[in-house]
Amino acid sequence: MDHVETARALVRARFPEARAAFLAGSVLTERRTPNSDLDIVVLLAGPPAPCRESFVHRGWPVELFVQTEADWRAFAERETAARRSPLLAMCAEGLLLTDADGLGAALQGEARARLAAGPPPASPTELEDRRYALTDTLDDLRGCPDPRERAYLVADLLQRASELALLAGGHWLGGGKWLSRRLAAADPGLHGRLTEGAAEAVLGPVGDPQRFVTAVEEVLDRVGGPLWSGYARR
């Protein structure tokens, strides 16, 4: 538990006036690696909040997110509107390091409730725009003879297809590894088909994209099928 004690001591030393603080991220899970950092959210009554900082402390990479309660709520609203909220996840799933006045427990409860409620639904227009973009890029992949270009197209399609599947299912989005984790939690079968197909399309002996194409088509079928001819925006 050295990571917990290190985080707690860091907060005490740098922010003795903290109203609350959370330790979050992969460091608290079985996914912890030698490169895992200490993601720490600190709630203050005022300056120096809001600010953020990255540094190394006692051999641990640290990312500090320092906010007031008002900052926290503003960030949560903006992130929720974008359907991805790392702040809510850090506070909902994180470890409460200190809680001077009950704010930490209150925000943790609120974060858990908001995450459980899910993100705002995607509008029909947004889903249609995403269907069109995914269809158009998939057509590019089908006709791509260049293995280098194929790698970029597959990467783009993997992100677009994963996001569309999550949006259509009413799930939270994520970036990078968190996009993978969100889809794996929401639909492990589709996650496997997309990721394994993507690897085969890029790394296979002949770079065969058909398995990946089929998985992307599955996502399109869930939202009404491919869309290209007849699409218009004015």
C-alpha positions as a printed NumPy array, in Angstrom:
array([[  0.   ,   0.   ,   0.   ],
       [  3.01 ,   2.301,  -0.442],
       [  1.142,   4.157,  -3.183],
       [ -1.701,   5.034,  -0.79 ],
       [  0.585,   6.203,   2.007],
       [  2.717,   8.175,  -0.443],
       [ -0.352,   9.932,  -1.843],
       [ -1.759,  10.66 ,   1.596],
       [  1.561,  12.079,   2.85 ],
       [  1.895,  14.21 ,  -0.278],
       [ -1.532,  15.755,   0.243],
       [ -0.819,  16.441,   3.928],
       [  2.49 ,  18.118,   3.092],
       [  1.391,  20.236,   0.149],
       [ -2.257,  20.889,   1.021],
       [ -2.732,  20.781,   4.796],
       [ -5.876,  22.903,   4.326],
       [ -7.465,  20.459,   1.831],
       [-11.19 ,  19.925,   2.245],
       [-10.92 ,  16.524,   0.544],
       [ -8.617,  14.455,  -1.645],
       [ -8.983,  11.317,  -3.752],
       [ -6.429,   8.84 ,  -5.098],
       [ -7.607,   7.308,  -8.366],
       [ -6.6  ,   5.379, -11.463],
       [ -5.078,   2.057, -12.369],
       [ -2.712,   2.194,  -9.394],
       [ -5.639,   1.047,  -7.226],
       [ -6.422,  -1.994,  -9.387],
       [ -4.892,  -5.204, -10.671],
       [ -4.03 ,  -3.253, -13.839],
       [ -1.271,  -1.424, -11.939],
       [  2.061,  -1.414, -13.804],
       [  5.527,   0.   , -13.027],
       [  4.47 ,   3.05 , -15.059],
       [  1.205,   3.675, -13.221],
       [  0.95 ,   7.142, -11.777],
       [ -0.786,   8.588,  -8.744],
       [ -3.844,  10.478,  -9.985],
       [ -4.827,  12.759,  -7.098],
       [ -7.851,  15.069,  -6.987],
       [ -7.596,  17.731,  -4.285],
       [-10.476,  19.994,  -3.194],
       [ -9.545,  23.371,  -1.706],
       [-11.59 ,  26.336,  -0.524],
       [ -9.752,  28.713,  -2.885],
       [ -6.38 ,  29.476,  -4.542],
       [ -4.135,  27.932,  -5.743],
       [ -7.15 ,  26.055,  -7.129],
       [ -7.862,  25.525,  -9.916],
       [ -4.605,  24.133, -11.253],
       [ -3.004,  20.88 , -12.316],
       [  0.557,  19.641, -12.168],
       [  2.622,  16.597, -13.14 ],
       [  5.836,  15.642, -11.359],
       [  7.724,  12.727,  -9.765],
       [  7.497,  12.265,  -5.999],
       [  9.427,   9.539,  -4.15 ],
       [  9.786,   7.636,  -7.409],
       [  6.082,   7.87 ,  -8.247],
       [  4.805,   9.845, -11.233],
       [  2.06 ,  12.11 ,  -9.897],
       [ -0.764,  13.985, -11.595],
       [ -2.461,  16.54 ,  -9.378],
       [ -5.901,  17.961, -10.154],
       [ -6.561,  20.796,  -7.701],
       [-10.038,  22.34 ,  -7.66 ],
       [-12.599,  24.168,  -5.578],
       [-16.072,  22.695,  -5.204],
       [-17.334,  25.149,  -7.847],
       [-14.53 ,  24.122, -10.222],
       [-15.374,  20.463,  -9.641],
       [-19.003,  21.008, -10.58 ],
       [-18.106,  23.041, -13.668],
       [-15.684,  20.354, -14.871],
       [-18.238,  17.62 , -14.203],
       [-20.902,  19.468, -16.219],
       [-18.598,  20.076, -19.197],
       [-17.322,  16.51 , -19.212],
       [-20.811,  15.05 , -18.87 ],
       [-21.987,  17.069, -21.873],
       [-19.121,  15.495, -23.843],
       [-20.21 ,  12.051, -22.528],
       [-16.811,  11.349, -21.024],
       [-15.985,  12.32 , -17.479],
       [-12.671,  11.18 , -16.069],
       [-13.258,  13.476, -13.099],
       [-16.488,  11.705, -12.128],
       [-14.78 ,   8.339, -12.555],
       [-11.777,   9.363, -10.451],
       [-14.001,  10.483,  -7.579],
       [-16.581,   7.7  ,  -7.874],
       [-14.059,   4.873,  -8.071],
       [-11.148,   6.462,  -6.216],
       [ -9.983,   6.142,  -2.626],
       [-10.916,   9.031,  -0.328],
       [ -7.608,  10.06 ,   1.242],
       [ -8.882,  12.864,   3.425],
       [-12.255,  14.472,   4.13 ],
       [-12.128,  17.419,   6.491],
       [-15.736,  18.558,   6.301],
       [-17.75 ,  15.853,   4.526],
       [-17.314,  17.317,   1.048],
       [-15.349,  14.297,  -0.163],
       [-18.043,  11.789,   0.805],
       [-20.739,  14.015,  -0.693],
       [-18.928,  14.42 ,  -4.016],
       [-18.118,  10.721,  -4.159],
       [-21.781,   9.875,  -3.712],
       [-22.785,  12.406,  -6.343],
       [-20.154,  11.143,  -8.781],
       [-21.334,   7.555,  -8.368],
       [-24.954,   8.561,  -8.947],
       [-24.12 ,  10.589, -12.04 ],
       [-21.993,   7.824, -13.539],
       [-24.72 ,   5.265, -12.895],
       [-27.31 ,   7.522, -14.555],
       [-25.297,   7.457, -17.758],
       [-24.391,  10.195, -20.232],
       [-26.812,  12.381, -22.21 ],
       [-28.234,  10.413, -25.159],
       [-26.87 ,  11.024, -28.639],
       [-29.242,  12.875, -30.947],
       [-30.436,  11.275, -34.206],
       [-28.406,  13.879, -36.105],
       [-25.197,  13.005, -34.275],
       [-25.72 ,   9.282, -34.824],
       [-26.388,   9.913, -38.509],
       [-23.223,  12.037, -38.846],
       [-21.196,   9.303, -37.19 ],
       [-22.756,   6.621, -39.402],
       [-21.781,   8.602, -42.477],
       [-18.187,   9.185, -41.31 ],
       [-17.756,   5.512, -40.381],
       [-19.208,   4.342, -43.711],
       [-16.981,   6.703, -45.706],
       [-13.804,   5.667, -43.879],
       [-14.702,   1.993, -44.157],
       [-14.999,   2.391, -47.932],
       [-11.505,   3.906, -47.927],
       [-10.185,   0.843, -46.102],
       [-11.822,  -1.572, -48.542],
       [-10.018,   0.059, -51.445],
       [ -6.668,   0.736, -49.758],
       [ -3.652,  -1.082, -51.282],
       [ -1.013,   0.675, -49.14 ],
       [ -0.24 ,  -1.167, -45.862],
       [  0.984,   2.041, -44.229],
       [ -2.194,   3.926, -45.051],
       [ -4.197,   0.876, -43.988],
       [ -2.705,   1.119, -40.492],
       [ -3.975,   4.693, -40.099],
       [ -7.399,   3.848, -41.502],
       [ -7.766,   0.896, -39.14 ],
       [ -6.788,   3.047, -36.148],
       [ -9.33 ,   5.694, -37.14 ],
       [-12.059,   3.134, -37.741],
       [-11.396,   1.372, -34.438],
       [-11.964,   4.605, -32.542],
       [-15.007,   5.656, -34.592],
       [-16.678,   2.248, -34.4  ],
       [-16.032,   1.909, -30.656],
       [-17.462,   5.355, -29.944],
       [-20.522,   4.762, -32.102],
       [-21.248,   1.445, -30.394],
       [-20.976,   3.071, -26.962],
       [-23.138,   6.044, -27.929],
       [-25.815,   3.844, -29.443],
       [-25.906,   1.786, -26.256],
       [-26.084,   4.799, -23.946],
       [-22.642,   4.218, -22.434],
       [-19.912,   6.623, -21.377],
       [-17.092,   7.316, -23.834],
       [-13.383,   7.327, -23.062],
       [-10.055,   8.169, -24.63 ],
       [ -7.119,   5.895, -25.367],
       [ -7.05 ,   2.863, -23.082],
       [-10.28 ,   4.046, -21.477],
       [-12.131,   3.76 , -24.776],
       [-11.022,   0.135, -24.899],
       [-12.042,  -0.454, -21.281],
       [-15.448,   1.187, -21.701],
       [-16.288,  -0.971, -24.711],
       [-14.888,  -4.116, -23.084],
       [-17.168,  -3.538, -20.093],
       [-20.229,  -2.667, -22.203],
       [-19.878,  -5.337, -24.902],
       [-16.93 ,  -7.726, -24.476],
       [-17.831,  -9.737, -27.584],
       [-17.816,  -6.723, -29.894],
       [-14.679,  -5.404, -28.219],
       [-12.904,  -8.666, -29.001],
       [-14.085,  -8.759, -32.608],
       [-13.016,  -5.184, -33.263],
       [ -9.624,  -5.341, -31.577],
       [ -8.666,  -8.764, -32.906],
       [ -9.854,  -7.814, -36.387],
       [ -7.887,  -4.572, -36.248],
       [ -4.695,  -6.398, -35.28 ],
       [ -5.193,  -8.884, -38.098],
       [ -5.831,  -6.099, -40.613],
       [ -2.578,  -4.361, -39.695],
       [ -0.27 ,  -7.17 , -38.595],
       [ -1.551, -10.251, -40.436],
       [  0.723, -11.897, -42.963],
       [ -1.134, -10.268, -45.849],
       [ -2.871,  -7.554, -43.885],
       [ -6.327,  -9.014, -44.502],
       [ -8.905,  -6.484, -43.274],
       [-12.039,  -8.583, -43.871],
       [-12.535,  -9.71 , -40.273],
       [-12.22 ,  -6.121, -39.128],
       [-14.528,  -4.872, -41.883],
       [-17.171,  -7.345, -40.734],
       [-16.916,  -6.117, -37.132],
       [-17.272,  -2.478, -38.203],
       [-20.264,  -3.421, -40.362],
       [-21.814,  -4.989, -37.262],
       [-21.628,  -1.625, -35.505],
       [-23.199,   0.124, -38.493],
       [-26.017,  -2.425, -38.608],
       [-26.864,  -1.608, -34.981],
       [-27.626,   2.012, -35.883],
       [-29.423,   1.557, -39.18 ],
       [-26.709,   0.317, -41.512],
       [-24.173,   2.086, -43.722],
       [-24.986,   5.633, -44.756],
       [-23.421,   7.456, -47.689],
       [-25.682,   8.017, -50.701],
       [-28.412,  10.465, -49.779],
       [-26.588,  11.952, -46.79 ],
       [-26.843,  15.764, -46.745],
       [-26.329,  18.64 , -44.35 ],
       [-27.425,  22.222, -45.021]])
